């Protein structure tokens, strides 16, 4: 039986930290405003399935107003014209304000997305502040190159901000993705319109408030909650947005690309999820491998684009691995994410909850063996047991589709060649993990798997200076690292004649 916290359901006042929701309107040109239509939508607490606030619903008209503010701030405002050191100082102040308010921000993500409160407070929000600091430090280090031309010319390149950027971010990591997108584009000198996921608008609006307190000028950062087919589509197709960065599904990524192509051919970067393999070899430390496999799929209740949802174990240790894995999964503690004893909260919303359950039923019908889990937990909210399937064939839906929940498929392999073939047998290519003590094995595997990040004897090892993005249908473009900064910059070449120089 999966472990349950005694505080399941979220009614124990000893750890309940319901925040006051202060910001529910659109943030445009430095002010919180109602949507043009006056329409609102509910944001739901996944612990209970009940609404906690009504949020102004942005649509095309609101995106137009936000883009106009961002365009004016870019074309005529101070932000792109400030020295990088000054932009960096304001970003540093914003980061300090985020840390000062981290308990409230973490609580907002907990009631909006079911995030573990203590993890959000102690890790995710401070890490986001540090992402902001990383790019604040890069803001005064944006340099072009001097070029040696073959003729009597002097040439150099300038790196200039790309302009107005549209950011469309997902619900599974509302805080992390906000700053993954906003930080490098701010450092580059861009202005922007950001649409948070409709499931998780609360922290984004609070961050906008703190940005204004930090001194980010009006119009530089605009936050417009709304729905994909309206607000998101308006960003993707807007003729006055110069670049769009999207994280989400393949289906919506295609729509973003099509809208960008049909409008002004704006620059596009996409991160579209994954079906990441974790490959465990016979020589692996078994207990460590079990721990990595479990965290790889159950972290954030499996709502992670890099979740190790396909686990391949070499046949020599497979039986012992499976036994240990199932035992640990059954002891996993599910319950109210404010409870510090809880390891897994609810799925983010009803749609995701029902989607995951439908895939579990698919797995059963297709003939996979359900080793543990597969059921809902409790009578209220969107809780699902950690679920592990074995005897899975690679063409099954549960092996090919991104489920985005606490569902692992467990498979056996014999040789390294078989492992490479199986790892690459997916339309995705975002991440992969390798567990082995053999350097040759790790080198061969890491160079053979077509994915944007490979973790060896670790998992979820992210860093601000480590580029992140996908191969194949996991998208293109990179977040984090200096690669992310450069995708918000244009390269301009400048050439001038040289007269009477002794050197060419």
Coordinates of C-alpha atoms in Angstrom, one line a residue:
X1 CA 0.0 0.0 0.0
X2 CA 1.4 3.4 -0.9
X3 CA 2.2 5.4 2.2
X4 CA -0.3 8.1 3.2
X5 CA 0.4 11.1 5.3
X6 CA -2.0 11.3 8.4
X7 CA -2.6 14.9 7.3
X8 CA -3.9 13.8 3.9
X9 CA -6.5 16.2 2.6
X10 CA -4.9 19.4 3.8
X11 CA -6.9 20.2 6.9
X12 CA -4.2 20.0 9.6
X13 CA -3.6 23.6 10.8
X14 CA -0.1 22.7 12.0
X15 CA 1.3 22.9 8.5
X16 CA -1.5 24.6 6.5
X17 CA -0.1 27.8 5.0
X18 CA -2.9 29.2 2.9
X19 CA -1.6 32.4 1.4
X20 CA -3.6 35.6 0.9
X21 CA -4.0 35.9 -2.9
X22 CA -3.1 39.6 -3.6
X23 CA -2.8 39.7 -7.4
X24 CA -5.4 38.5 -9.8
X25 CA -5.4 41.0 -12.6
X26 CA -3.3 41.3 -15.8
X27 CA 0.0 43.2 -15.3
X28 CA 0.5 45.5 -18.3
X29 CA 2.8 48.6 -18.5
X30 CA 3.5 48.5 -14.8
X31 CA -0.1 48.3 -13.5
X32 CA -2.5 45.6 -12.6
X33 CA -5.6 46.0 -14.8
X34 CA -8.8 44.2 -15.6
X35 CA -9.0 42.4 -19.0
X36 CA -10.6 44.3 -21.8
X37 CA -13.6 41.9 -21.8
X38 CA -13.9 41.9 -18.1
X39 CA -13.9 38.1 -18.2
X40 CA -12.3 36.0 -15.5
X41 CA -11.5 32.3 -14.9
X42 CA -11.0 30.1 -11.8
X43 CA -7.7 28.9 -10.6
X44 CA -8.1 25.6 -8.9
X45 CA -6.4 24.1 -5.8
X46 CA -5.5 20.5 -6.9
X47 CA -5.5 19.3 -3.3
X48 CA -9.3 19.8 -3.2
X49 CA -10.5 20.5 -6.8
X50 CA -11.9 23.7 -5.5
X51 CA -11.4 27.3 -6.8
X52 CA -9.1 29.6 -4.8
X53 CA -9.4 32.7 -6.9
X54 CA -10.8 34.3 -10.0
X55 CA -8.1 35.6 -12.4
X56 CA -8.6 38.2 -15.2
X57 CA -8.7 36.4 -18.5
X58 CA -6.4 38.0 -21.1
X59 CA -7.2 37.6 -24.8
X60 CA -6.1 39.1 -28.1
X61 CA -7.1 42.6 -27.2
X62 CA -5.1 42.5 -24.0
X63 CA -2.1 41.0 -25.7
X64 CA -2.2 43.9 -28.2
X65 CA -2.1 46.4 -25.4
X66 CA 0.7 44.5 -23.7
X67 CA 2.7 44.3 -26.9
X68 CA 2.2 48.0 -27.5
X69 CA 3.6 48.7 -24.0
X70 CA 6.5 46.4 -24.6
X71 CA 7.3 47.9 -28.0
X72 CA 7.3 51.4 -26.7
X73 CA 9.5 50.3 -23.8
X74 CA 11.9 48.7 -26.3
X75 CA 11.9 51.4 -28.9
X76 CA 11.9 54.5 -26.6
X77 CA 12.4 53.3 -23.0
X78 CA 15.5 53.1 -20.9
X79 CA 15.9 49.3 -20.4
X80 CA 17.7 48.4 -23.7
X81 CA 19.8 51.6 -23.4
X82 CA 21.0 51.1 -19.8
X83 CA 24.5 49.9 -19.3
X84 CA 24.5 46.2 -18.6
X85 CA 25.8 46.9 -15.1
X86 CA 22.6 48.9 -14.4
X87 CA 20.3 46.2 -15.7
X88 CA 22.2 43.8 -13.6
X89 CA 21.8 45.8 -10.4
X90 CA 18.0 46.0 -10.9
X91 CA 17.8 42.2 -11.6
X92 CA 19.9 41.6 -8.4
X93 CA 17.5 43.6 -6.4
X94 CA 14.6 41.7 -7.8
X95 CA 16.3 38.4 -6.9
X96 CA 16.7 39.7 -3.3
X97 CA 13.0 40.6 -3.1
X98 CA 12.1 37.1 -4.4
X99 CA 14.1 35.4 -1.6
X100 CA 12.5 37.8 1.0
X101 CA 9.0 36.6 -0.1
X102 CA 9.9 32.9 -0.8
X103 CA 7.4 31.4 1.7
X104 CA 4.5 33.3 0.2
X105 CA 5.6 32.5 -3.4
X106 CA 6.1 28.8 -2.6
X107 CA 2.7 28.6 -1.0
X108 CA 1.1 30.1 -4.2
X109 CA 2.7 27.4 -6.3
X110 CA 1.5 24.8 -3.8
X111 CA -2.1 25.8 -4.0
X112 CA -1.9 26.4 -7.8
X113 CA 0.0 23.3 -8.9
X114 CA 0.3 20.9 -6.0
X115 CA 4.0 21.5 -5.6
X116 CA 5.7 20.3 -2.4
X117 CA 5.7 23.4 -0.3
X118 CA 9.0 22.8 1.5
X119 CA 10.8 22.0 -1.7
X120 CA 9.5 25.1 -3.4
X121 CA 10.4 27.3 -0.4
X122 CA 13.9 25.8 0.2
X123 CA 15.0 24.9 -3.3
X124 CA 12.8 26.0 -6.3
X125 CA 12.2 29.7 -5.4
X126 CA 15.8 30.3 -4.2
X127 CA 17.1 28.6 -7.3
X128 CA 15.0 30.8 -9.5
X129 CA 16.4 33.9 -7.8
X130 CA 19.9 32.6 -8.5
X131 CA 19.0 32.1 -12.2
X132 CA 18.1 35.8 -12.2
X133 CA 21.5 36.6 -10.5
X134 CA 23.4 34.5 -13.0
X135 CA 22.0 36.5 -16.0
X136 CA 22.3 39.7 -14.0
X137 CA 26.0 39.0 -14.0
X138 CA 26.0 38.3 -17.7
X139 CA 24.3 41.6 -18.6
X140 CA 27.5 43.6 -18.9
X141 CA 29.4 40.8 -20.7
X142 CA 27.6 40.9 -24.0
X143 CA 30.4 41.4 -26.6
X144 CA 30.8 41.0 -30.3
X145 CA 34.0 40.1 -32.2
X146 CA 36.6 41.9 -34.2
X147 CA 36.9 40.3 -37.6
X148 CA 39.9 40.2 -39.9
X149 CA 38.8 40.6 -43.4
X150 CA 40.9 39.8 -46.4
X151 CA 40.6 43.2 -48.1
X152 CA 41.2 46.7 -46.9
X153 CA 38.3 46.7 -44.5
X154 CA 37.8 46.7 -40.7
X155 CA 34.9 44.6 -39.5
X156 CA 33.3 43.9 -36.2
X157 CA 30.0 42.4 -34.8
X158 CA 27.6 43.9 -32.4
X159 CA 25.2 41.8 -30.3
X160 CA 21.9 43.7 -30.0
X161 CA 18.7 42.7 -28.2
X162 CA 16.2 41.0 -30.5
X163 CA 13.3 43.2 -29.4
X164 CA 10.0 42.3 -28.0
X165 CA 9.8 38.7 -26.8
X166 CA 6.7 36.5 -26.2
X167 CA 7.1 33.9 -23.5
X168 CA 4.6 31.1 -23.1
X169 CA 5.3 28.9 -20.1
X170 CA 3.9 25.6 -18.7
X171 CA 2.2 24.8 -15.4
X172 CA 4.5 22.1 -14.1
X173 CA 7.3 24.4 -13.0
X174 CA 5.7 27.8 -12.9
X175 CA 8.5 29.5 -11.0
X176 CA 11.4 27.8 -12.6
X177 CA 10.1 28.4 -16.1
X178 CA 9.2 32.0 -15.5
X179 CA 12.9 32.8 -14.6
X180 CA 14.4 30.4 -17.2
X181 CA 12.7 32.6 -19.9
X182 CA 12.6 36.0 -18.3
X183 CA 16.1 36.2 -16.9
X184 CA 18.2 35.9 -20.1
X185 CA 15.9 38.1 -22.2
X186 CA 16.0 40.8 -19.5
X187 CA 19.8 40.6 -19.4
X188 CA 19.9 41.0 -23.2
X189 CA 17.9 44.2 -23.0
X190 CA 14.7 42.8 -24.4
X191 CA 11.2 43.7 -23.3
X192 CA 8.5 41.0 -23.1
X193 CA 5.0 39.7 -22.8
X194 CA 4.7 36.5 -20.7
X195 CA 1.6 34.2 -20.6
X196 CA 1.7 31.9 -17.7
X197 CA -0.3 28.6 -17.9
X198 CA -3.9 29.1 -17.0
X199 CA -3.5 26.5 -14.3
X200 CA -0.7 28.5 -12.5
X201 CA -1.1 32.3 -12.8
X202 CA -0.6 33.2 -9.2
X203 CA 3.1 33.2 -8.7
X204 CA 3.7 34.9 -12.1
X205 CA 1.6 37.9 -11.1
X206 CA 3.4 38.1 -7.7
X207 CA 6.8 38.1 -9.5
X208 CA 5.5 40.9 -11.7
X209 CA 4.7 43.0 -8.6
X210 CA 8.2 42.3 -7.2
X211 CA 9.8 43.3 -10.5
X212 CA 8.1 46.7 -10.3
X213 CA 9.3 47.1 -6.7
X214 CA 12.9 46.3 -7.9
X215 CA 12.8 49.1 -10.5
X216 CA 12.2 47.3 -13.8
X217 CA 10.7 50.1 -15.9
X218 CA 7.0 50.0 -17.0
X219 CA 6.4 48.0 -20.1
X220 CA 9.5 45.9 -19.9
X221 CA 7.7 42.9 -18.3
X222 CA 4.0 42.3 -19.0
X223 CA 2.2 39.3 -17.6
X224 CA -1.1 38.3 -19.2
X225 CA -2.8 35.2 -17.9
X226 CA -5.2 33.5 -20.3
X227 CA -5.7 30.4 -22.4
X228 CA -3.6 29.0 -25.2
X229 CA -6.1 29.3 -28.1
X230 CA -6.7 33.0 -27.3
X231 CA -3.8 34.7 -25.5
X232 CA -1.2 32.2 -26.5
X233 CA -2.2 32.3 -30.2
X234 CA -2.2 36.1 -30.1
X235 CA 1.4 36.1 -28.9
X236 CA 2.5 33.5 -31.5
X237 CA 0.9 35.4 -34.4
X238 CA 1.6 39.0 -33.3
X239 CA 3.2 41.1 -36.0
X240 CA 5.1 43.2 -33.5
X241 CA 6.6 40.4 -31.4
X242 CA 10.2 39.6 -32.6
X243 CA 10.7 36.2 -30.9
X244 CA 8.7 33.7 -29.1
X245 CA 9.9 31.1 -26.6
X246 CA 7.5 28.2 -25.8
X247 CA 7.6 25.2 -23.5
X248 CA 4.8 22.7 -23.7
X249 CA 3.5 19.9 -25.9
X250 CA 4.4 19.0 -29.4
X251 CA 0.9 19.7 -30.6
X252 CA 0.9 23.3 -29.4
X253 CA 4.6 23.7 -30.4
X254 CA 3.5 23.0 -34.0
X255 CA 0.8 25.7 -33.7
X256 CA 3.3 28.2 -32.4
X257 CA 5.6 27.6 -35.3
X258 CA 2.8 27.8 -37.9
X259 CA 1.6 31.1 -36.4
X260 CA 5.1 32.5 -36.3
X261 CA 5.6 31.5 -40.0
X262 CA 2.3 32.9 -41.1
X263 CA 2.8 36.2 -39.3
X264 CA 6.2 38.0 -39.3
X265 CA 8.5 35.0 -39.3
X266 CA 9.5 35.7 -35.7
X267 CA 12.3 33.7 -34.2
X268 CA 11.0 30.6 -32.4
X269 CA 12.5 28.4 -29.7
X270 CA 10.6 25.3 -28.4
X271 CA 11.0 22.8 -25.6
X272 CA 8.4 20.1 -26.2
X273 CA 8.8 17.4 -23.6
X274 CA 10.3 14.0 -23.6
X275 CA 10.2 10.3 -23.0
X276 CA 13.5 10.1 -21.3
X277 CA 15.4 6.8 -20.8
X278 CA 17.3 5.8 -17.7
X279 CA 19.7 2.9 -18.6
X280 CA 21.0 0.9 -15.7
X281 CA 23.9 -1.6 -16.2
X282 CA 24.8 -4.7 -14.3
X283 CA 27.8 -3.0 -12.6
X284 CA 25.7 -0.2 -11.2
X285 CA 25.4 0.5 -7.5
X286 CA 21.9 -1.1 -7.1
X287 CA 20.6 1.0 -4.2
X288 CA 21.7 4.2 -5.9
X289 CA 20.2 3.0 -9.2
X290 CA 16.8 2.3 -7.5
X291 CA 16.9 5.7 -5.9
X292 CA 17.7 7.5 -9.1
X293 CA 14.9 5.6 -11.0
X294 CA 12.3 6.4 -8.4
X295 CA 13.2 10.1 -8.1
X296 CA 13.5 10.3 -11.9
X297 CA 9.8 9.5 -12.3
X298 CA 8.2 10.6 -9.0
X299 CA 9.9 14.0 -8.6
X300 CA 7.1 16.6 -9.0
X301 CA 4.6 13.7 -9.3
X302 CA 6.1 12.8 -12.7
X303 CA 5.1 16.2 -14.1
X304 CA 8.6 16.9 -15.4
X305 CA 9.6 17.1 -19.1
X306 CA 12.8 15.1 -18.3
X307 CA 11.1 12.5 -16.1
X308 CA 12.8 9.1 -16.5
X309 CA 9.7 7.4 -17.6
X310 CA 11.4 4.6 -19.5
X311 CA 13.8 2.6 -17.3
X312 CA 16.0 -0.1 -19.0
X313 CA 17.8 -2.5 -16.6
X314 CA 20.4 -5.0 -17.7
X315 CA 19.3 -8.6 -17.2
X316 CA 21.9 -9.5 -14.6
X317 CA 20.4 -7.3 -12.0
X318 CA 16.9 -6.9 -13.3
X319 CA 15.0 -9.1 -10.8
X320 CA 16.7 -7.7 -7.7
X321 CA 16.2 -4.2 -9.1
X322 CA 12.5 -4.7 -9.7
X323 CA 12.0 -6.1 -6.2
X324 CA 13.7 -3.2 -4.5
X325 CA 12.0 -0.6 -6.7
X326 CA 8.5 -1.8 -6.1
X327 CA 9.1 -2.0 -2.3
X328 CA 10.3 1.7 -2.2
X329 CA 7.5 2.8 -4.5
X330 CA 4.9 1.2 -2.2
X331 CA 6.4 3.2 0.8
X332 CA 6.2 6.5 -1.1
X333 CA 4.2 9.0 1.0
X334 CA 1.4 10.8 -0.8
X335 CA -0.7 13.6 0.7
X336 CA -1.1 17.3 1.3
X337 CA 2.0 19.0 -0.2
X338 CA 2.2 21.4 2.7
X339 CA 3.0 18.5 5.0
X340 CA 6.8 18.1 5.3
X341 CA 6.5 14.3 5.5
X342 CA 4.8 14.1 2.1
X343 CA 6.8 13.1 -0.9
X344 CA 4.2 13.5 -3.6
X345 CA 1.3 15.9 -3.9
X346 CA -1.7 16.0 -6.3
X347 CA -1.4 16.2 -10.1
X348 CA -1.8 19.8 -11.3
X349 CA -5.3 19.7 -12.5
X350 CA -8.3 17.4 -13.4
X351 CA -7.4 17.2 -17.1
X352 CA -3.9 15.9 -16.3
X353 CA -5.2 13.6 -13.6
X354 CA -7.7 12.0 -16.0
X355 CA -5.1 11.8 -18.8
X356 CA -2.7 9.9 -16.6
X357 CA -5.4 7.5 -15.4
X358 CA -6.4 6.8 -19.1
X359 CA -2.8 5.9 -19.9
X360 CA -2.7 3.5 -17.0
X361 CA -5.8 1.8 -18.4
X362 CA -4.1 1.7 -21.8
X363 CA -1.2 -0.1 -20.3
X364 CA -3.4 -2.7 -18.7
X365 CA -5.3 -3.3 -21.9
X366 CA -2.1 -3.6 -24.0
X367 CA -0.9 -6.4 -21.8
X368 CA 1.7 -4.8 -19.6
X369 CA 2.1 -6.1 -16.1
X370 CA 1.1 -3.6 -13.4
X371 CA 3.6 -4.1 -10.6
X372 CA 2.3 -1.5 -8.2
X373 CA 0.0 1.5 -8.1
X374 CA -2.4 2.5 -10.8
X375 CA -5.1 3.8 -8.5
X376 CA -6.3 7.2 -7.2
X377 CA -5.7 8.1 -3.6
X378 CA -8.2 9.8 -1.3
X379 CA -11.7 11.0 -2.1
X380 CA -10.7 14.7 -2.8
X381 CA -8.1 16.2 -5.1
X382 CA -6.0 14.8 -7.9
X383 CA -3.8 12.2 -6.2
X384 CA -2.4 9.1 -8.1
X385 CA -0.3 6.3 -6.7
X386 CA 3.2 5.7 -8.0
X387 CA 2.7 3.3 -10.9
X388 CA 5.2 0.9 -12.4
X389 CA 4.6 -1.4 -15.4
X390 CA 6.8 -4.3 -16.4
X391 CA 6.6 -6.6 -19.5
X392 CA 6.3 -3.6 -21.6
X393 CA 6.8 -3.7 -25.4
X394 CA 8.4 -0.6 -26.9
X395 CA 5.5 0.0 -29.3
X396 CA 3.0 0.3 -26.5
X397 CA 1.4 3.8 -25.9
X398 CA 2.8 3.9 -22.3
X399 CA 6.3 3.4 -23.8
X400 CA 6.0 5.9 -26.6
X401 CA 3.8 8.8 -25.3
X402 CA 4.7 11.4 -22.8
X403 CA 2.3 10.6 -19.9
X404 CA 3.6 13.4 -17.6
X405 CA 2.7 11.6 -14.4
X406 CA 4.0 9.1 -11.9
X407 CA 4.0 6.2 -14.4
X408 CA 7.2 4.2 -15.1
X409 CA 7.7 1.5 -17.7
X410 CA 10.3 -1.0 -16.8
X411 CA 12.2 -3.0 -19.4
X412 CA 15.1 -5.4 -19.6
X413 CA 18.1 -5.4 -22.0
X414 CA 21.1 -7.6 -22.7
X415 CA 23.8 -5.7 -24.6
X416 CA 25.0 -2.1 -24.8
X417 CA 23.9 -2.1 -28.5
X418 CA 20.4 -3.1 -27.5
X419 CA 20.3 -0.3 -24.9
X420 CA 21.4 2.4 -27.3
X421 CA 18.7 1.2 -29.9
X422 CA 16.0 1.2 -27.3
X423 CA 17.0 4.5 -25.8
X424 CA 16.7 6.2 -29.2
X425 CA 13.5 4.4 -30.1
X426 CA 11.3 7.5 -29.5
X427 CA 10.3 10.7 -31.3
X428 CA 11.7 12.6 -28.3
X429 CA 15.2 13.5 -27.4
X430 CA 15.3 15.7 -24.3
X431 CA 17.3 13.9 -21.6
X432 CA 18.7 10.5 -20.6
X433 CA 20.3 8.9 -17.6
X434 CA 23.1 6.3 -17.5
X435 CA 24.0 4.3 -14.3
X436 CA 27.3 2.4 -14.6
X437 CA 30.8 2.3 -13.0
X438 CA 32.4 1.7 -16.4
X439 CA 33.9 4.8 -18.0
X440 CA 33.9 3.2 -21.5
X441 CA 30.2 2.4 -21.1
X442 CA 29.3 5.8 -20.0
X443 CA 31.3 7.5 -22.8
X444 CA 29.8 5.2 -25.5
X445 CA 26.2 5.7 -24.2
X446 CA 26.5 9.5 -23.7
X447 CA 27.8 9.9 -27.3
X448 CA 25.2 7.5 -28.8
X449 CA 22.0 8.7 -27.3
X450 CA 20.3 11.5 -29.2
X451 CA 19.2 13.8 -26.4
X452 CA 20.0 17.3 -25.3
X453 CA 21.3 16.4 -21.8
X454 CA 22.8 13.2 -20.5
X455 CA 23.2 12.5 -16.8
X456 CA 25.7 9.9 -15.7
X457 CA 25.2 8.4 -12.2
X458 CA 22.9 11.3 -11.4
X459 CA 19.5 12.7 -12.5
X460 CA 17.9 16.1 -12.5
X461 CA 21.3 17.8 -12.2
X462 CA 20.5 21.2 -13.7
X463 CA 22.6 24.3 -13.5
X464 CA 22.3 27.9 -14.7
X465 CA 25.4 27.5 -16.7
X466 CA 24.3 24.2 -18.3
X467 CA 22.4 24.6 -21.6
X468 CA 19.1 22.7 -21.7
X469 CA 17.0 21.7 -24.7
X470 CA 16.1 18.9 -27.0
X471 CA 16.9 16.8 -30.1
X472 CA 14.3 15.6 -32.5
X473 CA 10.7 16.4 -31.6
X474 CA 11.7 17.6 -28.1
X475 CA 12.3 20.9 -29.9
X476 CA 15.1 23.3 -30.6
X477 CA 16.9 26.2 -29.0
X478 CA 18.4 26.2 -25.6
X479 CA 17.4 27.5 -22.2
X480 CA 19.9 28.2 -19.5
X481 CA 23.6 28.8 -20.1
X482 CA 25.0 31.6 -22.3
X483 CA 23.3 29.9 -25.2
X484 CA 20.0 31.1 -23.8
X485 CA 21.3 34.7 -23.6
X486 CA 22.4 34.6 -27.2
X487 CA 19.0 33.5 -28.5
X488 CA 17.7 36.9 -27.4
X489 CA 20.4 38.7 -29.2
X490 CA 20.8 39.7 -32.9
X491 CA 24.2 39.7 -34.6
X492 CA 25.0 42.8 -36.6
X493 CA 28.1 43.0 -38.7
X494 CA 29.7 46.4 -39.3
X495 CA 32.3 47.0 -42.0
X496 CA 34.3 50.1 -42.7
X497 CA 37.2 50.8 -45.2
X498 CA 40.8 51.1 -43.9
X499 CA 43.0 53.8 -45.5
X500 CA 46.8 53.9 -45.4
X501 CA 47.1 51.1 -42.8
X502 CA 50.4 49.2 -42.7
X503 CA 48.4 46.1 -41.7
X504 CA 45.6 44.2 -43.4

